[in-house]
Each structure stands twice: as structure tokens, then as C-alpha cells.
Amino acid sequence: MNKDLLFKYAKEVRENACTLTGFKVGAALVTENNKVYTGCNIENAGIQSICAERCAFVKALSNGERKFKAIFVVGKKDGEEYNETFPCGYCRQFMRSYTSLDFKIYTYSDSKGINEYTLEELLPHSFDL
């Protein structure tokens, strides 16, 4: 798994974000078979905006994918540096429905570089059926 290439995909799809806040997020989701699905955040004036992570998952799930290894997430406003951007709580719980607790979440910032987390680290005491 080439992390630099996957962050490149996330950065490229980030450019397609539709934002009201100006904060654009991109995500690259990797399946068990190393297929990559990308997504960007799509905001609206209501409360049902779509995060980049869920966008990538929905694309993958709607194409029949059910096994996932990792997701790579980047975010920033145009003209600013990349900040470490974490999936929101809703996205973390959404991921929990389709992955295991050892699912990898990679973040990136210009100052810290690449960081790796498990879903369990970012969502302790998660709800699961």
C-alpha cells in the first residue's frame, strides 16, 4: 500500500469538494483487494452534509465492496497548510458498521506528516450490533 500515492488521490479528490465553509476534505478508501474509492465533502445549508469519508464508503458499498483495509484523509482551506483532519464522530460510527476495530485511519499534515490510527483508538466504546 503506497501511502504517498493514496494521499495524492485524497488530495486530488479534495479539489472537487462542495463547501460552504471553505474547508475541503478528501478521502481515499482502500478495499481488501487494494481497490481505491475516493470521496470529498459535500456541504449544504441543512444538517445533512456528506463527509468525504462517508462519500468514499458509499461509493464502495454501492459497488458491492464489503471488506476494507484503510482510509486516507486530508483537509484544509485553499491557500492554507494541510492540518491533521480526523473523521467526525458520525463517520467513525458509520465506519464501525462496515469495518473491524483494527481498521486503519491515516491522516496527514504538513507539519506532522503521515499519522496512523485504528478505528478503536478514535472510537472507543463504539456501538456495534
mmCIF file of N, CA and C in Angstrom:
data_model
loop_
_atom_site.group_PDB
_atom_site.id
_atom_site.type_symbol
_atom_site.label_atom_id
_atom_site.label_comp_id
_atom_site.label_asym_id
_atom_site.label_seq_id
_atom_site.Cartn_x
_atom_site.Cartn_y
_atom_site.Cartn_z
ATOM 1 N N MET A 1 0.864 -1.175 0.000
ATOM 2 C CA MET A 1 0.000 0.000 0.000
ATOM 3 C C MET A 1 0.907 1.234 0.000
ATOM 4 N N ASN A 2 0.895 1.956 -1.085
ATOM 5 C CA ASN A 2 1.725 3.148 -1.224
ATOM 6 C C ASN A 2 1.001 4.346 -0.597
ATOM 7 N N LYS A 3 1.400 4.693 0.609
ATOM 8 C CA LYS A 3 0.713 5.757 1.352
ATOM 9 C C LYS A 3 0.791 7.103 0.642
ATOM 10 N N ASP A 4 1.938 7.428 0.058
ATOM 11 C CA ASP A 4 2.073 8.704 -0.638
ATOM 12 C C ASP A 4 1.104 8.789 -1.821
ATOM 13 N N LEU A 5 0.966 7.694 -2.557
ATOM 14 C CA LEU A 5 0.052 7.678 -3.697
ATOM 15 C C LEU A 5 -1.395 7.815 -3.230
ATOM 16 N N LEU A 6 -1.742 7.155 -2.142
ATOM 17 C CA LEU A 6 -3.109 7.235 -1.633
ATOM 18 C C LEU A 6 -3.428 8.635 -1.120
ATOM 19 N N PHE A 7 -2.461 9.288 -0.491
ATOM 20 C CA PHE A 7 -2.699 10.682 -0.091
ATOM 21 C C PHE A 7 -2.803 11.587 -1.316
ATOM 22 N N LYS A 8 -2.095 11.248 -2.383
ATOM 23 C CA LYS A 8 -2.208 12.014 -3.635
ATOM 24 C C LYS A 8 -3.644 11.922 -4.162
ATOM 25 N N TYR A 9 -4.214 10.715 -4.155
ATOM 26 C CA TYR A 9 -5.609 10.544 -4.588
ATOM 27 C C TYR A 9 -6.556 11.368 -3.721
ATOM 28 N N ALA A 10 -6.330 11.336 -2.403
ATOM 29 C CA ALA A 10 -7.188 12.092 -1.482
ATOM 30 C C ALA A 10 -7.069 13.593 -1.742
ATOM 31 N N LYS A 11 -5.861 14.060 -2.006
ATOM 32 C CA LYS A 11 -5.660 15.484 -2.280
ATOM 33 C C LYS A 11 -6.327 15.890 -3.597
ATOM 34 N N GLU A 12 -6.248 15.013 -4.591
ATOM 35 C CA GLU A 12 -6.862 15.326 -5.883
ATOM 36 C C GLU A 12 -8.382 15.416 -5.774
ATOM 37 N N VAL A 13 -9.017 14.455 -5.106
ATOM 38 C CA VAL A 13 -10.475 14.471 -4.995
ATOM 39 C C VAL A 13 -10.943 15.609 -4.093
ATOM 40 N N ARG A 14 -10.099 16.038 -3.164
ATOM 41 C CA ARG A 14 -10.418 17.172 -2.289
ATOM 42 C C ARG A 14 -10.787 18.406 -3.109
ATOM 43 N N GLU A 15 -10.184 18.553 -4.266
ATOM 44 C CA GLU A 15 -10.450 19.709 -5.133
ATOM 45 C C GLU A 15 -11.903 19.743 -5.614
ATOM 46 N N ASN A 16 -12.592 18.601 -5.583
ATOM 47 C CA ASN A 16 -13.980 18.529 -6.036
ATOM 48 C C ASN A 16 -14.980 18.863 -4.943
ATOM 49 N N ALA A 17 -14.514 19.130 -3.741
ATOM 50 C CA ALA A 17 -15.409 19.384 -2.610
ATOM 51 C C ALA A 17 -16.346 20.556 -2.895
ATOM 52 N N CYS A 18 -17.556 20.431 -2.397
ATOM 53 C CA CYS A 18 -18.564 21.494 -2.497
ATOM 54 C C CYS A 18 -18.782 22.008 -1.085
ATOM 55 N N THR A 19 -18.193 23.140 -0.760
ATOM 56 C CA THR A 19 -18.246 23.591 0.623
ATOM 57 C C THR A 19 -18.895 24.952 0.773
ATOM 58 N N LEU A 20 -19.486 25.147 1.921
ATOM 59 C CA LEU A 20 -19.980 26.462 2.330
ATOM 60 C C LEU A 20 -18.984 27.086 3.298
ATOM 61 N N THR A 21 -18.218 26.248 3.974
ATOM 62 C CA THR A 21 -17.255 26.711 4.973
ATOM 63 C C THR A 21 -15.881 27.001 4.371
ATOM 64 N N GLY A 22 -15.605 26.450 3.200
ATOM 65 C CA GLY A 22 -14.293 26.609 2.587
ATOM 66 C C GLY A 22 -13.301 25.542 3.011
ATOM 67 N N PHE A 23 -13.672 24.680 3.967
ATOM 68 C CA PHE A 23 -12.778 23.609 4.411
ATOM 69 C C PHE A 23 -13.067 22.379 3.565
ATOM 70 N N LYS A 24 -12.090 22.036 2.710
ATOM 71 C CA LYS A 24 -12.268 20.932 1.766
ATOM 72 C C LYS A 24 -11.552 19.685 2.277
ATOM 73 N N VAL A 25 -12.260 18.565 2.220
ATOM 74 C CA VAL A 25 -11.718 17.292 2.694
ATOM 75 C C VAL A 25 -11.771 16.281 1.550
ATOM 76 N N GLY A 26 -10.721 15.471 1.472
ATOM 77 C CA GLY A 26 -10.664 14.371 0.510
ATOM 78 C C GLY A 26 -10.328 13.083 1.233
ATOM 79 N N ALA A 27 -10.834 11.972 0.722
ATOM 80 C CA ALA A 27 -10.567 10.668 1.329
ATOM 81 C C ALA A 27 -10.335 9.632 0.242
ATOM 82 N N ALA A 28 -9.435 8.699 0.534
ATOM 83 C CA ALA A 28 -9.182 7.558 -0.342
ATOM 84 C C ALA A 28 -9.337 6.294 0.496
ATOM 85 N N LEU A 29 -10.320 5.485 0.148
ATOM 86 C CA LEU A 29 -10.656 4.263 0.871
ATOM 87 C C LEU A 29 -10.074 3.072 0.126
ATOM 88 N N VAL A 30 -9.381 2.201 0.843
ATOM 89 C CA VAL A 30 -8.730 1.034 0.243
ATOM 90 C C VAL A 30 -9.471 -0.236 0.664
ATOM 91 N N THR A 31 -9.870 -1.034 -0.319
ATOM 92 C CA THR A 31 -10.551 -2.290 -0.040
ATOM 93 C C THR A 31 -9.529 -3.384 0.260
ATOM 94 N N GLU A 32 -10.036 -4.518 0.709
ATOM 95 C CA GLU A 32 -9.177 -5.669 0.985
ATOM 96 C C GLU A 32 -8.394 -6.092 -0.263
ATOM 97 N N ASN A 33 -8.987 -5.878 -1.457
ATOM 98 C CA ASN A 33 -8.344 -6.237 -2.722
ATOM 99 C C ASN A 33 -7.569 -5.081 -3.337
ATOM 100 N N ASN A 34 -7.278 -4.057 -2.535
ATOM 101 C CA ASN A 34 -6.493 -2.885 -2.950
ATOM 102 C C ASN A 34 -7.159 -2.017 -4.011
ATOM 103 N N LYS A 35 -8.461 -2.092 -4.114
ATOM 104 C CA LYS A 35 -9.202 -1.170 -4.969
ATOM 105 C C LYS A 35 -9.378 0.125 -4.184
ATOM 106 N N VAL A 36 -9.349 1.256 -4.854
ATOM 107 C CA VAL A 36 -9.430 2.548 -4.183
ATOM 108 C C VAL A 36 -10.697 3.288 -4.619
ATOM 109 N N TYR A 37 -11.428 3.779 -3.622
ATOM 110 C CA TYR A 37 -12.604 4.618 -3.851
ATOM 111 C C TYR A 37 -12.341 5.957 -3.172
ATOM 112 N N THR A 38 -12.595 7.037 -3.875
ATOM 113 C CA THR A 38 -12.345 8.361 -3.313
ATOM 114 C C THR A 38 -13.655 9.081 -3.023
ATOM 115 N N GLY A 39 -13.570 10.082 -2.165
ATOM 116 C CA GLY A 39 -14.733 10.898 -1.852
ATOM 117 C C GLY A 39 -14.306 12.259 -1.343
ATOM 118 N N CYS A 40 -15.183 13.232 -1.500
ATOM 119 C CA CYS A 40 -14.938 14.579 -0.982
ATOM 120 C C CYS A 40 -16.157 15.024 -0.188
ATOM 121 N N ASN A 41 -15.968 16.054 0.641
ATOM 122 C CA ASN A 41 -17.107 16.552 1.410
ATOM 123 C C ASN A 41 -18.027 17.390 0.525
ATOM 124 N N ILE A 42 -19.315 17.226 0.787
ATOM 125 C CA ILE A 42 -20.344 17.943 0.032
ATOM 126 C C ILE A 42 -21.262 18.577 1.064
ATOM 127 N N GLU A 43 -21.108 19.883 1.245
ATOM 128 C CA GLU A 43 -21.866 20.590 2.270
ATOM 129 C C GLU A 43 -23.117 21.221 1.669
ATOM 130 N N ASN A 44 -24.108 21.417 2.538
ATOM 131 C CA ASN A 44 -25.305 22.147 2.143
ATOM 132 C C ASN A 44 -25.773 22.978 3.325
ATOM 133 N N ALA A 45 -26.797 23.751 3.129
ATOM 134 C CA ALA A 45 -27.261 24.656 4.182
ATOM 135 C C ALA A 45 -28.016 23.924 5.291
ATOM 136 N N GLY A 46 -28.368 22.666 5.066
ATOM 137 C CA GLY A 46 -29.070 21.889 6.080
ATOM 138 C C GLY A 46 -28.096 21.159 6.984
ATOM 139 N N ILE A 47 -28.607 20.181 7.706
ATOM 140 C CA ILE A 47 -27.766 19.435 8.636
ATOM 141 C C ILE A 47 -27.265 18.122 8.042
ATOM 142 N N GLN A 48 -27.597 17.836 6.810
ATOM 143 C CA GLN A 48 -27.253 16.555 6.211
ATOM 144 C C GLN A 48 -26.109 16.644 5.205
ATOM 145 N N SER A 49 -25.097 17.403 5.507
ATOM 146 C CA SER A 49 -23.928 17.429 4.634
ATOM 147 C C SER A 49 -23.294 16.048 4.618
ATOM 148 N N ILE A 50 -22.499 15.772 3.590
ATOM 149 C CA ILE A 50 -21.867 14.468 3.434
ATOM 150 C C ILE A 50 -20.357 14.646 3.573
ATOM 151 N N CYS A 51 -19.779 13.915 4.489
ATOM 152 C CA CYS A 51 -18.332 13.970 4.699
ATOM 153 C C CYS A 51 -17.618 13.151 3.629
ATOM 154 N N ALA A 52 -16.373 13.474 3.393
ATOM 155 C CA ALA A 52 -15.566 12.785 2.391
ATOM 156 C C ALA A 52 -15.462 11.288 2.675
ATOM 157 N N GLU A 53 -15.322 10.949 3.950
ATOM 158 C CA GLU A 53 -15.151 9.540 4.318
ATOM 159 C C GLU A 53 -16.395 8.728 3.974
ATOM 160 N N ARG A 54 -17.579 9.245 4.340
ATOM 161 C CA ARG A 54 -18.814 8.536 4.022
ATOM 162 C C ARG A 54 -19.068 8.522 2.525
ATOM 163 N N CYS A 55 -18.679 9.569 1.838
ATOM 164 C CA CYS A 55 -18.817 9.614 0.382
ATOM 165 C C CYS A 55 -18.031 8.453 -0.244
ATOM 166 N N ALA A 56 -16.796 8.257 0.183
ATOM 167 C CA ALA A 56 -15.964 7.165 -0.340
ATOM 168 C C ALA A 56 -16.577 5.806 0.011
ATOM 169 N N PHE A 57 -17.032 5.651 1.255
ATOM 170 C CA PHE A 57 -17.634 4.385 1.668
ATOM 171 C C PHE A 57 -18.895 4.078 0.866
ATOM 172 N N VAL A 58 -19.747 5.067 0.668
ATOM 173 C CA VAL A 58 -20.999 4.836 -0.056
ATOM 174 C C VAL A 58 -20.706 4.438 -1.503
ATOM 175 N N LYS A 59 -19.724 5.054 -2.117
ATOM 176 C CA LYS A 59 -19.350 4.660 -3.476
ATOM 177 C C LYS A 59 -18.892 3.205 -3.499
ATOM 178 N N ALA A 60 -18.065 2.822 -2.547
ATOM 179 C CA ALA A 60 -17.553 1.450 -2.491
ATOM 180 C C ALA A 60 -18.674 0.455 -2.194
ATOM 181 N N LEU A 61 -19.476 0.754 -1.182
ATOM 182 C CA LEU A 61 -20.564 -0.148 -0.803
ATOM 183 C C LEU A 61 -21.561 -0.322 -1.937
ATOM 184 N N SER A 62 -21.864 0.758 -2.643
ATOM 185 C CA SER A 62 -22.834 0.676 -3.740
ATOM 186 C C SER A 62 -22.278 -0.088 -4.941
ATOM 187 N N ASN A 63 -20.966 -0.323 -4.936
ATOM 188 C CA ASN A 63 -20.334 -1.138 -5.972
ATOM 189 C C ASN A 63 -20.067 -2.561 -5.491
ATOM 190 N N GLY A 64 -20.651 -2.919 -4.353
ATOM 191 C CA GLY A 64 -20.562 -4.295 -3.871
ATOM 192 C C GLY A 64 -19.394 -4.599 -2.953
ATOM 193 N N GLU A 65 -18.583 -3.609 -2.639
ATOM 194 C CA GLU A 65 -17.443 -3.836 -1.750
ATOM 195 C C GLU A 65 -17.927 -3.996 -0.315
ATOM 196 N N ARG A 66 -17.303 -4.926 0.422
ATOM 197 C CA ARG A 66 -17.698 -5.147 1.809
ATOM 198 C C ARG A 66 -16.511 -5.306 2.754
ATOM 199 N N LYS A 67 -15.301 -5.377 2.224
ATOM 200 C CA LYS A 67 -14.123 -5.567 3.082
ATOM 201 C C LYS A 67 -13.116 -4.452 2.814
ATOM 202 N N PHE A 68 -12.709 -3.780 3.910
ATOM 203 C CA PHE A 68 -11.885 -2.589 3.785
ATOM 204 C C PHE A 68 -10.658 -2.666 4.683
ATOM 205 N N LYS A 69 -9.561 -2.086 4.194
ATOM 206 C CA LYS A 69 -8.305 -2.083 4.947
ATOM 207 C C LYS A 69 -8.017 -0.761 5.630
ATOM 208 N N ALA A 70 -8.209 0.341 4.893
ATOM 209 C CA ALA A 70 -7.757 1.636 5.415
ATOM 210 C C ALA A 70 -8.426 2.779 4.669
ATOM 211 N N ILE A 71 -8.387 3.948 5.324
ATOM 212 C CA ILE A 71 -8.844 5.174 4.675
ATOM 213 C C ILE A 71 -7.798 6.261 4.935
ATOM 214 N N PHE A 72 -7.569 7.087 3.925
ATOM 215 C CA PHE A 72 -6.596 8.179 3.984
ATOM 216 C C PHE A 72 -7.373 9.477 3.870
ATOM 217 N N VAL A 73 -7.165 10.392 4.824
ATOM 218 C CA VAL A 73 -7.979 11.605 4.915
ATOM 219 C C VAL A 73 -7.081 12.843 4.934
ATOM 220 N N VAL A 74 -7.428 13.834 4.104
ATOM 221 C CA VAL A 74 -6.731 15.125 4.104
ATOM 222 C C VAL A 74 -7.758 16.241 4.148
ATOM 223 N N GLY A 75 -7.374 17.369 4.729
ATOM 224 C CA GLY A 75 -8.281 18.503 4.759
ATOM 225 C C GLY A 75 -7.568 19.818 4.983
ATOM 226 N N LYS A 76 -8.114 20.860 4.360
ATOM 227 C CA LYS A 76 -7.594 22.221 4.551
ATOM 228 C C LYS A 76 -8.457 23.200 3.773
ATOM 229 N N LYS A 77 -8.311 24.463 4.102
ATOM 230 C CA LYS A 77 -8.878 25.532 3.286
ATOM 231 C C LYS A 77 -7.867 25.849 2.194
ATOM 232 N N ASP A 78 -8.347 26.302 1.049
ATOM 233 C CA ASP A 78 -7.444 26.690 -0.031
ATOM 234 C C ASP A 78 -6.480 27.755 0.462
ATOM 235 N N GLY A 79 -5.238 27.654 0.061
ATOM 236 C CA GLY A 79 -4.228 28.630 0.440
ATOM 237 C C GLY A 79 -3.615 28.402 1.810
ATOM 238 N N GLU A 80 -4.104 27.417 2.557
ATOM 239 C CA GLU A 80 -3.553 27.113 3.875
ATOM 240 C C GLU A 80 -2.803 25.783 3.831
ATOM 241 N N GLU A 81 -2.132 25.454 4.921
ATOM 242 C CA GLU A 81 -1.434 24.182 5.024
ATOM 243 C C GLU A 81 -2.415 23.069 5.360
ATOM 244 N N TYR A 82 -2.011 21.847 5.031
ATOM 245 C CA TYR A 82 -2.813 20.691 5.448
ATOM 246 C C TYR A 82 -2.697 20.535 6.951
ATOM 247 N N ASN A 83 -3.863 20.372 7.600
ATOM 248 C CA ASN A 83 -3.939 20.106 9.030
ATOM 249 C C ASN A 83 -4.352 18.655 9.201
ATOM 250 N N GLU A 84 -3.943 18.053 10.311
ATOM 251 C CA GLU A 84 -4.394 16.693 10.574
ATOM 252 C C GLU A 84 -5.917 16.728 10.707
ATOM 253 N N THR A 85 -6.598 16.029 9.817
ATOM 254 C CA THR A 85 -8.051 16.037 9.750
ATOM 255 C C THR A 85 -8.564 14.644 10.080
ATOM 256 N N PHE A 86 -9.375 14.562 11.123
ATOM 257 C CA PHE A 86 -9.916 13.288 11.578
ATOM 258 C C PHE A 86 -11.356 13.125 11.109
ATOM 259 N N PRO A 87 -11.804 11.890 10.884
ATOM 260 C CA PRO A 87 -13.217 11.672 10.608
ATOM 261 C C PRO A 87 -14.065 12.147 11.794
ATOM 262 N N CYS A 88 -15.214 12.717 11.503
ATOM 263 C CA CYS A 88 -16.111 13.164 12.568
ATOM 264 C C CYS A 88 -16.701 11.948 13.287
ATOM 265 N N GLY A 89 -17.378 12.189 14.370
ATOM 266 C CA GLY A 89 -17.972 11.108 15.142
ATOM 267 C C GLY A 89 -18.967 10.281 14.342
ATOM 268 N N TYR A 90 -19.772 10.948 13.534
ATOM 269 C CA TYR A 90 -20.748 10.243 12.703
ATOM 270 C C TYR A 90 -20.033 9.306 11.738
ATOM 271 N N CYS A 91 -18.969 9.786 11.102
ATOM 272 C CA CYS A 91 -18.210 8.950 10.164
ATOM 273 C C CYS A 91 -17.545 7.777 10.876
ATOM 274 N N ARG A 92 -17.023 8.025 12.064
ATOM 275 C CA ARG A 92 -16.382 6.941 12.819
ATOM 276 C C ARG A 92 -17.384 5.835 13.126
ATOM 277 N N GLN A 93 -18.570 6.204 13.572
ATOM 278 C CA GLN A 93 -19.578 5.192 13.872
ATOM 279 C C GLN A 93 -20.062 4.522 12.593
ATOM 280 N N PHE A 94 -20.180 5.270 11.501
ATOM 281 C CA PHE A 94 -20.550 4.694 10.208
ATOM 282 C C PHE A 94 -19.522 3.643 9.797
ATOM 283 N N MET A 95 -18.231 3.989 9.909
ATOM 284 C CA MET A 95 -17.168 3.046 9.564
ATOM 285 C C MET A 95 -17.240 1.789 10.410
ATOM 286 N N ARG A 96 -17.625 1.963 11.673
ATOM 287 C CA ARG A 96 -17.709 0.822 12.592
ATOM 288 C C ARG A 96 -18.700 -0.218 12.088
ATOM 289 N N SER A 97 -19.719 0.201 11.353
ATOM 290 C CA SER A 97 -20.714 -0.724 10.827
ATOM 291 C C SER A 97 -20.162 -1.597 9.700
ATOM 292 N N TYR A 98 -19.066 -1.158 9.075
ATOM 293 C CA TYR A 98 -18.552 -1.858 7.892
ATOM 294 C C TYR A 98 -17.099 -2.293 8.005
ATOM 295 N N THR A 99 -16.470 -2.071 9.150
ATOM 296 C CA THR A 99 -15.064 -2.439 9.313
ATOM 297 C C THR A 99 -14.858 -3.070 10.688
ATOM 298 N N SER A 100 -13.638 -3.491 10.934
ATOM 299 C CA SER A 100 -13.273 -4.015 12.249
ATOM 300 C C SER A 100 -12.618 -2.900 13.058
ATOM 301 N N LEU A 101 -12.426 -3.157 14.328
ATOM 302 C CA LEU A 101 -11.813 -2.145 15.197
ATOM 303 C C LEU A 101 -10.360 -1.868 14.846
ATOM 304 N N ASP A 102 -9.702 -2.796 14.130
ATOM 305 C CA ASP A 102 -8.312 -2.556 13.737
ATOM 306 C C ASP A 102 -8.197 -1.892 12.360
ATOM 307 N N PHE A 103 -9.318 -1.467 11.794
ATOM 308 C CA PHE A 103 -9.325 -0.706 10.540
ATOM 309 C C PHE A 103 -8.421 0.514 10.707
ATOM 310 N N LYS A 104 -7.585 0.777 9.700
ATOM 311 C CA LYS A 104 -6.601 1.863 9.783
ATOM 312 C C LYS A 104 -7.147 3.166 9.215
ATOM 313 N N ILE A 105 -6.883 4.248 9.949
ATOM 314 C CA ILE A 105 -7.234 5.594 9.515
ATOM 315 C C ILE A 105 -5.937 6.394 9.472
ATOM 316 N N TYR A 106 -5.601 6.883 8.287
ATOM 317 C CA TYR A 106 -4.373 7.659 8.109
ATOM 318 C C TYR A 106 -4.732 9.131 7.917
ATOM 319 N N THR A 107 -4.019 9.982 8.617
ATOM 320 C CA THR A 107 -4.191 11.424 8.473
ATOM 321 C C THR A 107 -2.875 12.019 7.999
ATOM 322 N N TYR A 108 -2.948 13.261 7.540
ATOM 323 C CA TYR A 108 -1.750 13.933 7.044
ATOM 324 C C TYR A 108 -1.790 15.400 7.437
ATOM 325 N N SER A 109 -0.638 15.930 7.806
ATOM 326 C CA SER A 109 -0.498 17.376 7.987
ATOM 327 C C SER A 109 0.873 17.767 7.476
ATOM 328 N N ASP A 110 0.975 19.010 7.010
ATOM 329 C CA ASP A 110 2.265 19.484 6.516
ATOM 330 C C ASP A 110 3.311 19.487 7.618
ATOM 331 N N SER A 111 2.903 19.718 8.854
ATOM 332 C CA SER A 111 3.880 19.794 9.954
ATOM 333 C C SER A 111 4.221 18.436 10.554
ATOM 334 N N LYS A 112 3.265 17.500 10.599
ATOM 335 C CA LYS A 112 3.486 16.197 11.239
ATOM 336 C C LYS A 112 3.694 15.053 10.261
ATOM 337 N N GLY A 113 3.363 15.251 8.992
ATOM 338 C CA GLY A 113 3.449 14.171 8.023
ATOM 339 C C GLY A 113 2.284 13.202 8.176
ATOM 340 N N ILE A 114 2.557 11.919 7.940
ATOM 341 C CA ILE A 114 1.534 10.877 7.981
ATOM 342 C C ILE A 114 1.419 10.308 9.391
ATOM 343 N N ASN A 115 0.181 10.148 9.849
ATOM 344 C CA ASN A 115 -0.098 9.517 11.142
ATOM 345 C C ASN A 115 -1.090 8.388 10.935
ATOM 346 N N GLU A 116 -0.933 7.330 11.719
ATOM 347 C CA GLU A 116 -1.781 6.144 11.616
ATOM 348 C C GLU A 116 -2.521 5.904 12.925
ATOM 349 N N TYR A 117 -3.817 5.599 12.803
ATOM 350 C CA TYR A 117 -4.656 5.296 13.955
ATOM 351 C C TYR A 117 -5.509 4.084 13.620
ATOM 352 N N THR A 118 -5.996 3.408 14.635
ATOM 353 C CA THR A 118 -7.011 2.379 14.413
ATOM 354 C C THR A 118 -8.364 3.004 14.722
ATOM 355 N N LEU A 119 -9.402 2.387 14.190
ATOM 356 C CA LEU A 119 -10.743 2.862 14.490
ATOM 357 C C LEU A 119 -11.011 2.767 15.995
ATOM 358 N N GLU A 120 -10.505 1.728 16.615
ATOM 359 C CA GLU A 120 -10.711 1.579 18.060
ATOM 360 C C GLU A 120 -10.083 2.729 18.845
ATOM 361 N N GLU A 121 -8.928 3.224 18.398
ATOM 362 C CA GLU A 121 -8.299 4.365 19.078
ATOM 363 C C GLU A 121 -9.157 5.625 18.964
ATOM 364 N N LEU A 122 -9.779 5.812 17.797
ATOM 365 C CA LEU A 122 -10.559 7.024 17.564
ATOM 366 C C LEU A 122 -12.028 6.891 17.967
ATOM 367 N N LEU A 123 -12.463 5.659 18.215
ATOM 368 C CA LEU A 123 -13.850 5.451 18.609
ATOM 369 C C LEU A 123 -13.932 4.387 19.716
ATOM 370 N N PRO A 124 -13.419 4.733 20.888
ATOM 371 C CA PRO A 124 -13.510 3.767 21.993
ATOM 372 C C PRO A 124 -14.968 3.589 22.421
ATOM 373 N N HIS A 125 -15.280 2.414 22.861
ATOM 374 C CA HIS A 125 -16.641 2.113 23.339
ATOM 375 C C HIS A 125 -17.699 2.293 22.241
ATOM 376 N N SER A 126 -17.356 1.877 21.035
ATOM 377 C CA SER A 126 -18.274 2.062 19.921
ATOM 378 C C SER A 126 -19.507 1.191 20.063
ATOM 379 N N PHE A 127 -20.548 1.587 19.369
ATOM 380 C CA PHE A 127 -21.794 0.840 19.308
ATOM 381 C C PHE A 127 -21.682 -0.161 18.181
ATOM 382 N N ASP A 128 -22.000 -1.428 18.464
ATOM 383 C CA ASP A 128 -21.962 -2.466 17.426
ATOM 384 C C ASP A 128 -23.090 -3.445 17.693
ATOM 385 N N LEU A 129 -23.649 -3.987 16.638
ATOM 386 C CA LEU A 129 -24.732 -4.967 16.789
ATOM 387 C C LEU A 129 -24.182 -6.360 16.988
#
